[in-house]
Coordinates of C-alpha atoms in Angstrom, one line a residue:
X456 CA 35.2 150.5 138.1
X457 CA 38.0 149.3 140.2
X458 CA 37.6 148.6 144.0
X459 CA 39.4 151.7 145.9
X460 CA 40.8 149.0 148.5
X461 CA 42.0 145.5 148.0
X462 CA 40.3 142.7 149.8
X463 CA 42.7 141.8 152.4
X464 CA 42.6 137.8 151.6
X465 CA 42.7 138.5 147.9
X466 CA 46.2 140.8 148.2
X467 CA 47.9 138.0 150.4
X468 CA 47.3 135.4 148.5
X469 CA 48.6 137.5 145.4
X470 CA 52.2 138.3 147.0
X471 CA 52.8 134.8 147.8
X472 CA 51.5 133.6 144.3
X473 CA 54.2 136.3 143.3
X474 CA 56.9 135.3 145.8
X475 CA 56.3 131.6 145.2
X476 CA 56.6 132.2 141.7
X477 CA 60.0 134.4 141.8
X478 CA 61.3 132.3 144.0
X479 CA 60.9 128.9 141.9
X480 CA 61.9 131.0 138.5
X481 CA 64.7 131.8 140.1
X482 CA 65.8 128.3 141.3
X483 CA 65.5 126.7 138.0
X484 CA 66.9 129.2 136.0
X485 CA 70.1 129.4 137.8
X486 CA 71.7 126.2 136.1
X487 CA 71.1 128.6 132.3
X488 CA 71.4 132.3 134.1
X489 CA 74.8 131.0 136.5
X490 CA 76.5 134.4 134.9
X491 CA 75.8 137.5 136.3
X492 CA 75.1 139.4 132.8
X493 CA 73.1 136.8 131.4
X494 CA 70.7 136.5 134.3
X495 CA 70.5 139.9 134.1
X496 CA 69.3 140.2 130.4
X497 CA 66.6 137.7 131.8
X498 CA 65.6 140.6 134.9
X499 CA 66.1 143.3 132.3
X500 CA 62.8 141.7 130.5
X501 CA 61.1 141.6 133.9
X502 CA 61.8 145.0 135.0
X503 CA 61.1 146.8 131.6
X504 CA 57.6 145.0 131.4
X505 CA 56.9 144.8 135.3
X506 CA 57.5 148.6 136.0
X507 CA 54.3 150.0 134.0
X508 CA 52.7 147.0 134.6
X509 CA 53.1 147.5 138.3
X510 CA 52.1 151.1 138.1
X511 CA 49.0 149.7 136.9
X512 CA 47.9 147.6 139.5
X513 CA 49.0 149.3 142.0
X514 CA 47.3 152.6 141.1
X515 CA 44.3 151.4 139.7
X516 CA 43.9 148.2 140.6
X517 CA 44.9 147.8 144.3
X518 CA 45.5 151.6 145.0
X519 CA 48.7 152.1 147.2
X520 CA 49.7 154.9 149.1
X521 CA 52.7 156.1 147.3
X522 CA 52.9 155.7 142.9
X523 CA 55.3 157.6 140.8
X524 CA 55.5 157.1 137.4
X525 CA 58.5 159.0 137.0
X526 CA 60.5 156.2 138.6
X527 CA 58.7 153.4 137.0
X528 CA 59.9 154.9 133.6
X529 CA 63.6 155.5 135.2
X530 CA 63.7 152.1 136.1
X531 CA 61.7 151.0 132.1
X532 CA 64.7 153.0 131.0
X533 CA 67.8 151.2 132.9
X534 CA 66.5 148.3 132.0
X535 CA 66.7 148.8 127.9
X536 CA 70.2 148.5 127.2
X537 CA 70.6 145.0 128.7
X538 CA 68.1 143.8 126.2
X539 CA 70.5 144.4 123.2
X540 CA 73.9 144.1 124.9
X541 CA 75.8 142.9 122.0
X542 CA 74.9 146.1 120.4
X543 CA 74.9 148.8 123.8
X544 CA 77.2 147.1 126.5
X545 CA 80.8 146.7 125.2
X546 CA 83.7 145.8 127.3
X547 CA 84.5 148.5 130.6
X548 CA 80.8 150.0 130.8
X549 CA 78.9 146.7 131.2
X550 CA 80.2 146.7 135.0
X551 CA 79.4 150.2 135.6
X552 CA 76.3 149.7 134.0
X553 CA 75.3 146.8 135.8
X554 CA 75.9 148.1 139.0
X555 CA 73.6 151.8 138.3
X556 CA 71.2 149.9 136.8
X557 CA 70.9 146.8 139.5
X558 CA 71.3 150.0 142.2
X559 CA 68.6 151.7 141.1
X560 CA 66.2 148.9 140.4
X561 CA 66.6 146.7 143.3
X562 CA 67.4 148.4 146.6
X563 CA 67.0 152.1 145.7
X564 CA 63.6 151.8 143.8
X565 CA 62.2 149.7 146.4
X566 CA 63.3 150.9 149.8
X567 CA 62.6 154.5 148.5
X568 CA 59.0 153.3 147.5
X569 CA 58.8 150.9 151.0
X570 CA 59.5 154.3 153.0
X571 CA 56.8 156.5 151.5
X572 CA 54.1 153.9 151.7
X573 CA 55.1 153.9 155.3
X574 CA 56.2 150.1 155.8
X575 CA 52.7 148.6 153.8
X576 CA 52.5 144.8 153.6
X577 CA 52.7 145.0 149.8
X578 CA 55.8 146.8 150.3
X579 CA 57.6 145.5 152.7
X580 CA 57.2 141.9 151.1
X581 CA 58.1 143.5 147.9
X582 CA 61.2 145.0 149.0
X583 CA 61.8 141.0 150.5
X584 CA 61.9 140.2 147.1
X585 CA 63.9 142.5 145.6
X586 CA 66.8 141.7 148.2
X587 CA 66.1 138.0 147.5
X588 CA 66.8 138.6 143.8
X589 CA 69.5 141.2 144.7
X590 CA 71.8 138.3 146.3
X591 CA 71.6 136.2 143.6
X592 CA 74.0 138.2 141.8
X593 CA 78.0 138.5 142.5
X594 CA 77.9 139.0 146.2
X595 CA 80.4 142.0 145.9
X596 CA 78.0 143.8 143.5
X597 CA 74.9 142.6 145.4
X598 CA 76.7 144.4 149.0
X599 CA 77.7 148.1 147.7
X600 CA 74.3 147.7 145.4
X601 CA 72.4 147.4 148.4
X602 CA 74.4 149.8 150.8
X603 CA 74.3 152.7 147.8
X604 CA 70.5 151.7 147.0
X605 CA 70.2 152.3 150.5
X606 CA 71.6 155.0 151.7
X607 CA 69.9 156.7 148.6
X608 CA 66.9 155.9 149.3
X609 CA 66.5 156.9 152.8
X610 CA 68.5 160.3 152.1
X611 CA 66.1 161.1 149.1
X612 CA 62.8 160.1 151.8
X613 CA 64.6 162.5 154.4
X614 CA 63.9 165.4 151.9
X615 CA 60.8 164.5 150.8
X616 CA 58.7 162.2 153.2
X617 CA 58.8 162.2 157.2
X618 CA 62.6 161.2 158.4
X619 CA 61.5 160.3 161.8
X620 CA 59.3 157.1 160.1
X621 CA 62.7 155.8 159.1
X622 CA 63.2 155.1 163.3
X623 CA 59.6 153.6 163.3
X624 CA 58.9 150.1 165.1
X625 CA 57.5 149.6 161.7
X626 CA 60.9 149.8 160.3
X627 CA 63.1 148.4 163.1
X628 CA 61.1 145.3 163.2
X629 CA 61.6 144.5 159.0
X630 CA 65.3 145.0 159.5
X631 CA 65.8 141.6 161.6
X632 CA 64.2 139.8 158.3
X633 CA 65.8 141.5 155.9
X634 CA 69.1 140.7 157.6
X635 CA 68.3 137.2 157.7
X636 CA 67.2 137.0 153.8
X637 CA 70.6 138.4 152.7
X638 CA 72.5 136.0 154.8
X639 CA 70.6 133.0 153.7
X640 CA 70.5 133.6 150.0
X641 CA 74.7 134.2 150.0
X642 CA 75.0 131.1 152.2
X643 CA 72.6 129.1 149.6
X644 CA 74.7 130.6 147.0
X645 CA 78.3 130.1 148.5
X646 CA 76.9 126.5 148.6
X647 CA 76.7 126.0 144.8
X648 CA 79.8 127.7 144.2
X649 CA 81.5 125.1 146.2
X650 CA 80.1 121.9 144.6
X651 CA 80.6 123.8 141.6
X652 CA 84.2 124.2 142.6
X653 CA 83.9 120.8 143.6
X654 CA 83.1 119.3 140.3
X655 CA 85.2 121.2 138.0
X656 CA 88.3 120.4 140.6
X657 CA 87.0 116.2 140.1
X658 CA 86.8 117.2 136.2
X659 CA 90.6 118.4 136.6
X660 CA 91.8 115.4 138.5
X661 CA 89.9 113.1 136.4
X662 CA 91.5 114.2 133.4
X663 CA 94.9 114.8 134.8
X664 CA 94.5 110.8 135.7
X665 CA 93.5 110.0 132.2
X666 CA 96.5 111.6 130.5
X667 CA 98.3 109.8 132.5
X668 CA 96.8 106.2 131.9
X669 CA 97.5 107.5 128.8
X670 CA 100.8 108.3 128.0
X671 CA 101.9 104.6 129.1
X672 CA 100.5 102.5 126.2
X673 CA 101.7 106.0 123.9
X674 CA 105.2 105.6 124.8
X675 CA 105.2 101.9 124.3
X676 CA 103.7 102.0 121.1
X677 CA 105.8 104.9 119.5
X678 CA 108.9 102.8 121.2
X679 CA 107.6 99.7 118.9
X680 CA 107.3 101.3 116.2
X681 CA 110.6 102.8 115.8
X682 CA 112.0 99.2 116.7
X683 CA 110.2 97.8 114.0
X684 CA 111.1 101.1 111.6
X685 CA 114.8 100.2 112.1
X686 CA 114.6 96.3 111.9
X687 CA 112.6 95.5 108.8
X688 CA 114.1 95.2 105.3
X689 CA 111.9 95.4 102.5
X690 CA 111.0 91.5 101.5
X691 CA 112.6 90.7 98.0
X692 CA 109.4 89.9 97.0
X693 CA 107.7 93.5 97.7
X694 CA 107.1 96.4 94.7
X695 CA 108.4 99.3 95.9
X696 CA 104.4 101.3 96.3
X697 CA 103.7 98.3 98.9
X698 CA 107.2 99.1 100.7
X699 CA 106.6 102.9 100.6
X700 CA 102.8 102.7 101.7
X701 CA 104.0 100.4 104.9
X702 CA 106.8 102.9 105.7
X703 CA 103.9 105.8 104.8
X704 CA 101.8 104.0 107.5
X705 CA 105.1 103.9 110.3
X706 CA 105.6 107.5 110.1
X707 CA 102.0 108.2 110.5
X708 CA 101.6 105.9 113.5
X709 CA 104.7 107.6 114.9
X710 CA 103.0 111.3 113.7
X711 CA 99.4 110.4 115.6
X712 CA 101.0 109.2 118.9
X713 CA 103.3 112.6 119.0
X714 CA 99.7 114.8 118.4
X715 CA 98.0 112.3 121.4
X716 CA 101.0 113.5 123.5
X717 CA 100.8 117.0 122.7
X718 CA 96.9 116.6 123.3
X719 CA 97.9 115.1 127.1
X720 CA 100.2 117.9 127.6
X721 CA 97.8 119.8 126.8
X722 CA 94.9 118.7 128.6
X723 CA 97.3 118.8 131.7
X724 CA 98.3 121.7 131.2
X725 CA 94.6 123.0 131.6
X726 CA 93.9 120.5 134.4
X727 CA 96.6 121.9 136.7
X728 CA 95.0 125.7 135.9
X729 CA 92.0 124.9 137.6
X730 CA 93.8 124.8 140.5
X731 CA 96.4 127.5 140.2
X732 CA 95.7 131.0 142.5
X733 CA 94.9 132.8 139.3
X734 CA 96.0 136.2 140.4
X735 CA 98.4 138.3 138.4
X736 CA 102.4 137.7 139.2
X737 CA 104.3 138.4 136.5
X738 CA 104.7 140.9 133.4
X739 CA 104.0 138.8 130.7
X740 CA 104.8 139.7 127.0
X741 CA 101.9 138.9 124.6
X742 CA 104.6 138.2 121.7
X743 CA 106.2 135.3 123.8
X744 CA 102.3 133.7 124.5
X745 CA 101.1 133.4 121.2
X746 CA 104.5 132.3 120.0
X747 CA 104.4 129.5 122.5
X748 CA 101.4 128.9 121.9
X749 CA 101.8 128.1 118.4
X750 CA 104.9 126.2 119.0
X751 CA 102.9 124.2 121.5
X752 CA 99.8 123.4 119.7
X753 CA 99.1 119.6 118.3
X754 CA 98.2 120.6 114.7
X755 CA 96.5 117.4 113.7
X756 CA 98.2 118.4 110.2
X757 CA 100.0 120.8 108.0
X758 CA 97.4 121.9 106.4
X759 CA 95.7 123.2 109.9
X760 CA 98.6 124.8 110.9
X761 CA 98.8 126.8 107.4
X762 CA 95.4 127.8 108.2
X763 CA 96.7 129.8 111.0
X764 CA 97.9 133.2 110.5
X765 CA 99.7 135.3 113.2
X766 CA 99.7 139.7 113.1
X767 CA 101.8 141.1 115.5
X768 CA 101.3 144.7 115.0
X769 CA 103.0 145.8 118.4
X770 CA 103.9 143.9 121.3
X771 CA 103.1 144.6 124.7
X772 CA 103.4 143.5 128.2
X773 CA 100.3 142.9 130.5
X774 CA 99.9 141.8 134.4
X775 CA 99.4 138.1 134.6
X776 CA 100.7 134.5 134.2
X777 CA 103.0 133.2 131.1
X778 CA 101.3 129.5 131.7
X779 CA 97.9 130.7 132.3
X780 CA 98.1 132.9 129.2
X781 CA 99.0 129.9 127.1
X782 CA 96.2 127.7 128.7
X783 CA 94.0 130.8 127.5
X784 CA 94.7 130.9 123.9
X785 CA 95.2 127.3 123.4
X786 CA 91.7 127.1 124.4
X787 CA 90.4 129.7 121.9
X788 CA 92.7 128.7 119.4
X789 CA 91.1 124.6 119.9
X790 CA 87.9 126.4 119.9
X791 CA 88.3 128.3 116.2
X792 CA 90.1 125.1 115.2
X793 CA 86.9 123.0 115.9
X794 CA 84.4 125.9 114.6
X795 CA 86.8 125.3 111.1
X796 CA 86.2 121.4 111.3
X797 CA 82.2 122.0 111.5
X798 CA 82.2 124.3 109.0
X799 CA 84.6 122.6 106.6
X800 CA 86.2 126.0 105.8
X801 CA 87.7 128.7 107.0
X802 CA 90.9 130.3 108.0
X803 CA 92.1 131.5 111.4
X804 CA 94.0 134.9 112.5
X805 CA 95.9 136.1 115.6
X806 CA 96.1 139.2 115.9
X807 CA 98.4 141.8 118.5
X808 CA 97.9 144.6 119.0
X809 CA 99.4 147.0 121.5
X810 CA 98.8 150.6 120.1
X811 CA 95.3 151.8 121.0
X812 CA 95.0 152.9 124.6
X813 CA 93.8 149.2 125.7
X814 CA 96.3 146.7 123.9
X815 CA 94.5 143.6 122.7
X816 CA 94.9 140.5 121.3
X817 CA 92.0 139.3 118.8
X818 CA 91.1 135.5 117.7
X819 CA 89.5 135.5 114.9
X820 CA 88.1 132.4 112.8
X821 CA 85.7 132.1 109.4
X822 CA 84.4 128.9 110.3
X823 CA 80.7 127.7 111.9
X824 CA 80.2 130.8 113.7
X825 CA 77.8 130.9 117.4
X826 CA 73.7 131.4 117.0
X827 CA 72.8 134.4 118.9
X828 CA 70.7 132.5 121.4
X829 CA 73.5 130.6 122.6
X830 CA 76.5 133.6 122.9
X831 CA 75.3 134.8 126.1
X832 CA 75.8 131.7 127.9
X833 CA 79.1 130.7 126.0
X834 CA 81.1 131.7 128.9
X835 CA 78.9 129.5 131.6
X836 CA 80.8 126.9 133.2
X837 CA 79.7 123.1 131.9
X838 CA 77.7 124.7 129.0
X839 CA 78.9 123.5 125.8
X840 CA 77.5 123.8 121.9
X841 CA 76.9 121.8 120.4
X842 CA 76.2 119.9 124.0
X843 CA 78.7 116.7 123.1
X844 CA 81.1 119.1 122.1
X845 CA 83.4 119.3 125.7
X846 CA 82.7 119.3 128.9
X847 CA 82.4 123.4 129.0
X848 CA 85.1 124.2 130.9
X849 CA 87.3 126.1 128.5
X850 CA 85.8 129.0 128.1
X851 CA 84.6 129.5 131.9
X852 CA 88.3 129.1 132.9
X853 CA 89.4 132.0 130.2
X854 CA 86.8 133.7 131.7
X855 CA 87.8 133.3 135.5
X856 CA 91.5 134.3 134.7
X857 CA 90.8 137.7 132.5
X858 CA 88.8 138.5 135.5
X859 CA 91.5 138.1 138.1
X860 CA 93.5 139.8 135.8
X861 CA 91.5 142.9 135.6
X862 CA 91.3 142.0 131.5
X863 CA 88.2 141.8 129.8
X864 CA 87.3 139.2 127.2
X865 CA 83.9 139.2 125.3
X866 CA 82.4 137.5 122.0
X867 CA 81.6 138.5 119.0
X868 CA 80.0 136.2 116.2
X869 CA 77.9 135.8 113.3
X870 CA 76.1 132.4 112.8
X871 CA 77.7 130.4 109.2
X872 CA 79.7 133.3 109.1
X873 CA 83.0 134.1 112.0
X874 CA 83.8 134.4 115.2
X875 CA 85.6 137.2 116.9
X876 CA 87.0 136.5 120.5
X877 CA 88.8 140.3 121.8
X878 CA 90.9 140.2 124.9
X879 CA 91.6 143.8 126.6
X880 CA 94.2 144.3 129.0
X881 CA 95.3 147.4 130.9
X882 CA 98.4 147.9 130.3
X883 CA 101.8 147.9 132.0
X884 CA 104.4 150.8 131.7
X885 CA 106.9 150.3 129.3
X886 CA 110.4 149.5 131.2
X887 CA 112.8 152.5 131.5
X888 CA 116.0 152.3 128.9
X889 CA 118.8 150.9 130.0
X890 CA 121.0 153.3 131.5

C-alpha cells in the first residue's frame, strides 16, 4: 500500500530534484534543440511519457487534490504527432500545431490543474516549471501561448471549481514570481540570441575580409598568366604534345582563378546577407532567380554543370528580395552539389512550379542523401554534417529569410538515396494587362 499523504521533506526534496534536473537538461540541450520544432520533438517525448506517468504518482503515489485522466490523455495525444513529424507535420500546420499543442500542454494544462488543487506546493512549483520551459521557445509563441493557456484555464475553473479562489492571497502572491520567471528566462534568452547574432555577424566580416585578401594575389596571377600566354613561342626544340600540354596547363590556371573568383563573389555575396533587413521589398520572379543563379554559379567543370537540370513548369512572382533569393538557392544548389561529390553520383533538378495553389520551387539531388537523426537539426545555425563540412551557416540563413518572407522551406531526404529541399511561397497577384 501507498501512503495517503506524502512526507513533507520527502515531496520537497523531489520537486527540486525535478526542477534541478529540468532546469540543467534544458541548459545543455539548447546548443542541439536551438530550433523551436526540434526542441519540441525532444518535449513531445517528455510529455507523452510524463503525463500517465504523472497521473501515477500523483494519484497513487503522493495523492493530490485534483487528477484527471481525461487531460493527461489530451495532453498524451497532442503530444504524438511531433514524434513522427516528417510523416504528420508538413509545411502550414506545423505552426498551428505547435502553438495548440504547446497551449494546451504548458500554460492551459497546468494553470487549469494549479487552480483546482487550490494553489498546492506541488502545483504551484509545477506550473514554475512549465512557464520556465514555455519561454524557452520563440518568445512570440511562448506570449499568446501563455495568455490563451491562461485565459482558458481560468474561464474553464470559473465553470467548474470556485471563481472567487482565482482572487485568493494564495494566488495574488504566485503572480509576483511567475512574472519574474518569464522576464528572466526571455532576458537569458535575448542574451544568446545576441552573441549568436554576434558570431555569425564576426563569421560574415571575417569572410568578407578573406575574399578580399584574396582576390589580390588572384588578379595578379591570372594578369601573369595571360602575359606569359601572349609572350612565349613554342621552343624549336619542343614536340608539339609538350607545347599543347603547357598551353593545356595556361588555360587551366586561367579556368581555376576565374572559379576562386566566382567562389569570392559568392561567399560575399552571402556575407553581406547576414546583415541585410531581410524583410520582403520587392516582387521577385522565380524564372529570373534560378536563371541567375545558374548563370552565377562557379561550376568547378562542365561536367557539373551538365549535371544540372532546370524545369520551369510555370513562372511566378513571390514577395521578397532578387539578391537574397539568389543567396538562397546558391546555397542549396552548393549544398546538392557537395551531397553529388560524396556520393560520387548523382544528378541534380530545379524544378518551378507556379500552378498548384502554393507555387514552389523544388531542389532536388540523387547524391549522399541526410540520416534521419541529423534532418531535424539541419536548419540549426553552426550545425554542419558531416561537422568539417562548413561553418553551418547556409542553411540557417535560408531559413531566417523564408521566414521573414512568410515562405516555408522544409527537408525531405532519404540516406544513400536523394535529397528533396521544397520552398512554398504565397503567392502575389498576377499584374493586370496592359491597358
Amino acid at each position: 500500500m501507498f501512503a495517503s499523504a506524502p512526507a513533507p521533506f520527502f515531496t520537497d526534496r523531489l520537486r527540486e530534484l525535478i526542477l534541478h534536473w529540468l532546469l540543467r537538461w534544458l541548459v545543455h540541450n539548447e546548443r542541439h534543440h536551438a530550433h523551436a520544432a526540434g526542441r519540441f520533438i525532444v518535449l513531445a517525448w517528455i510529455g507523452f511519457l510524463g503525463m500517465p506517468a504523472y497521473y501515477s504518482i500523483w494519484t497513487y503515489w503522493f495523492p493530490q487534490e485534483f487528477e484527471s485522466l481525461t487531460l493527461r490523455l489530451i495532453g498524451a495525444a497532442l503530444c504524438l504527432p511531433a514524434l513522427a513529424p516528417g510523416r504528420l507535420l508538413r509545411g502550414r500546420f506545423v505552426n498551428a500545431y505547435l502553438f495548440i499543442a504547446v497551449t494546451y500542454v504548458l500554460p492551459f494544462q497546468f494553470a487549469f490543474m494549479y487552480l483546482m488543487n487550490h494553489g498546492s506546493a506541488v502545483w504551484s512549483q509545477s506550473l514554475l516549471i512549465a512557464l520556465t520551459v514555455l519561454f524557452h521557445f520563440r518568445t512570440r509563441l511562448a506570449l499568446s501561448a501563455c495568455a490563451t493557456g491562461s485565459v482558458l484555464a481560468c474561464a474553464l475553473f470559473a465553470l467548474v471549481g470556485e471563481p472567487a479562489f482565482m482572487l485568493s492571497p494564495t494566488v495574488l502572491e504566485q503572480l509576483p514570481i511567475y512574472a519574474f520567471t518569464i522576464v528572466a528566462v526571455s532576458v537569458a534568452k535575448a542574451g544568446r540570441g545576441a552573441l549568436a547574432r554576434e558570431k555569425l555577424a564576426g563569421m560574415a566580416h571575417g569572410l568578407a575580409s578573406v575574399s578580399h585578401e584574396l582576390r589580390t594575389p588572384l588578379i595578379s596571377v591570372e594578369a601573369n598568366v595571360r602575359g606569359i600566354h601572349r609572350r612565349i613561342t613554342p621552343p624549336a626544340q619542343a614536340s608539339e604534345a609538350d607545347w599543347q600540354a603547357m598551353a593545356d596547363a595556361m588555360a587551366r590556371i586561367q579556368y581555376e582563378v576565374r572559379h576562386m573568383n566566382h567562389m569570392i563573389d559568392l561567399f560575399l555575396l552571402s556575407a553581406s546577407a547576414v546583415e541585410q533587413q531581410l524583410e520582403a521589398t520587392e516582387e521577385v520572379s522565380m524564372r529570373e532567380v534560378v536563371e541567375s543563379v545558374i548563370r552565377r554559379y562557379p561550376f568547378a567543370a562542365q561536367s557539373q554543370r551538365d549535371a544540372v537540370s532546370v524545369d520551369i513548369r510555370t513562372d511566378f512572382r513571390f514577395a521578397g528580395k532578387h539578391e537574397l533569393s539568389v543567396v538562397i538557392l546558391l546555397n542549396l544548389l552548393r549544398n546538392a552539389l557537395k551531397a553529388l561529390h560524396r556520393a560520387g553520383k548523382g544528378r541534380i533538378r530545379i524544378v518551378v512550379d507556379g500552378r498548384p495553389d502554393t507555387p514552389r520551387l523544388l531542389v532536388i539531388d540523387t547524391g549522399c542523401g541526410i540520416a534521419a537523426r541529423n534532418l531535424p537539426m539541419i536548419f540549426q545555425r553552426f550545425y554542419s554534417y558531416p561537422p568539417s563540412s562548413g561553418a553551418g551557416i547556409g542553411l540557417a540563413l535560408c531559413k531566417d529569410i523564408i521566414d521573414a518572407w512568410q515562405a516555408s522551406i522544409r527537408c525531405v531526404s532519404r540516406e544513400l538515396g536523394y535529397t528533396m529541399f521544397v520552398l512554398e511561397f504565397p503567392r502575389v497577384p498576377a499584374p493586370p494587362p496592359p491597358h
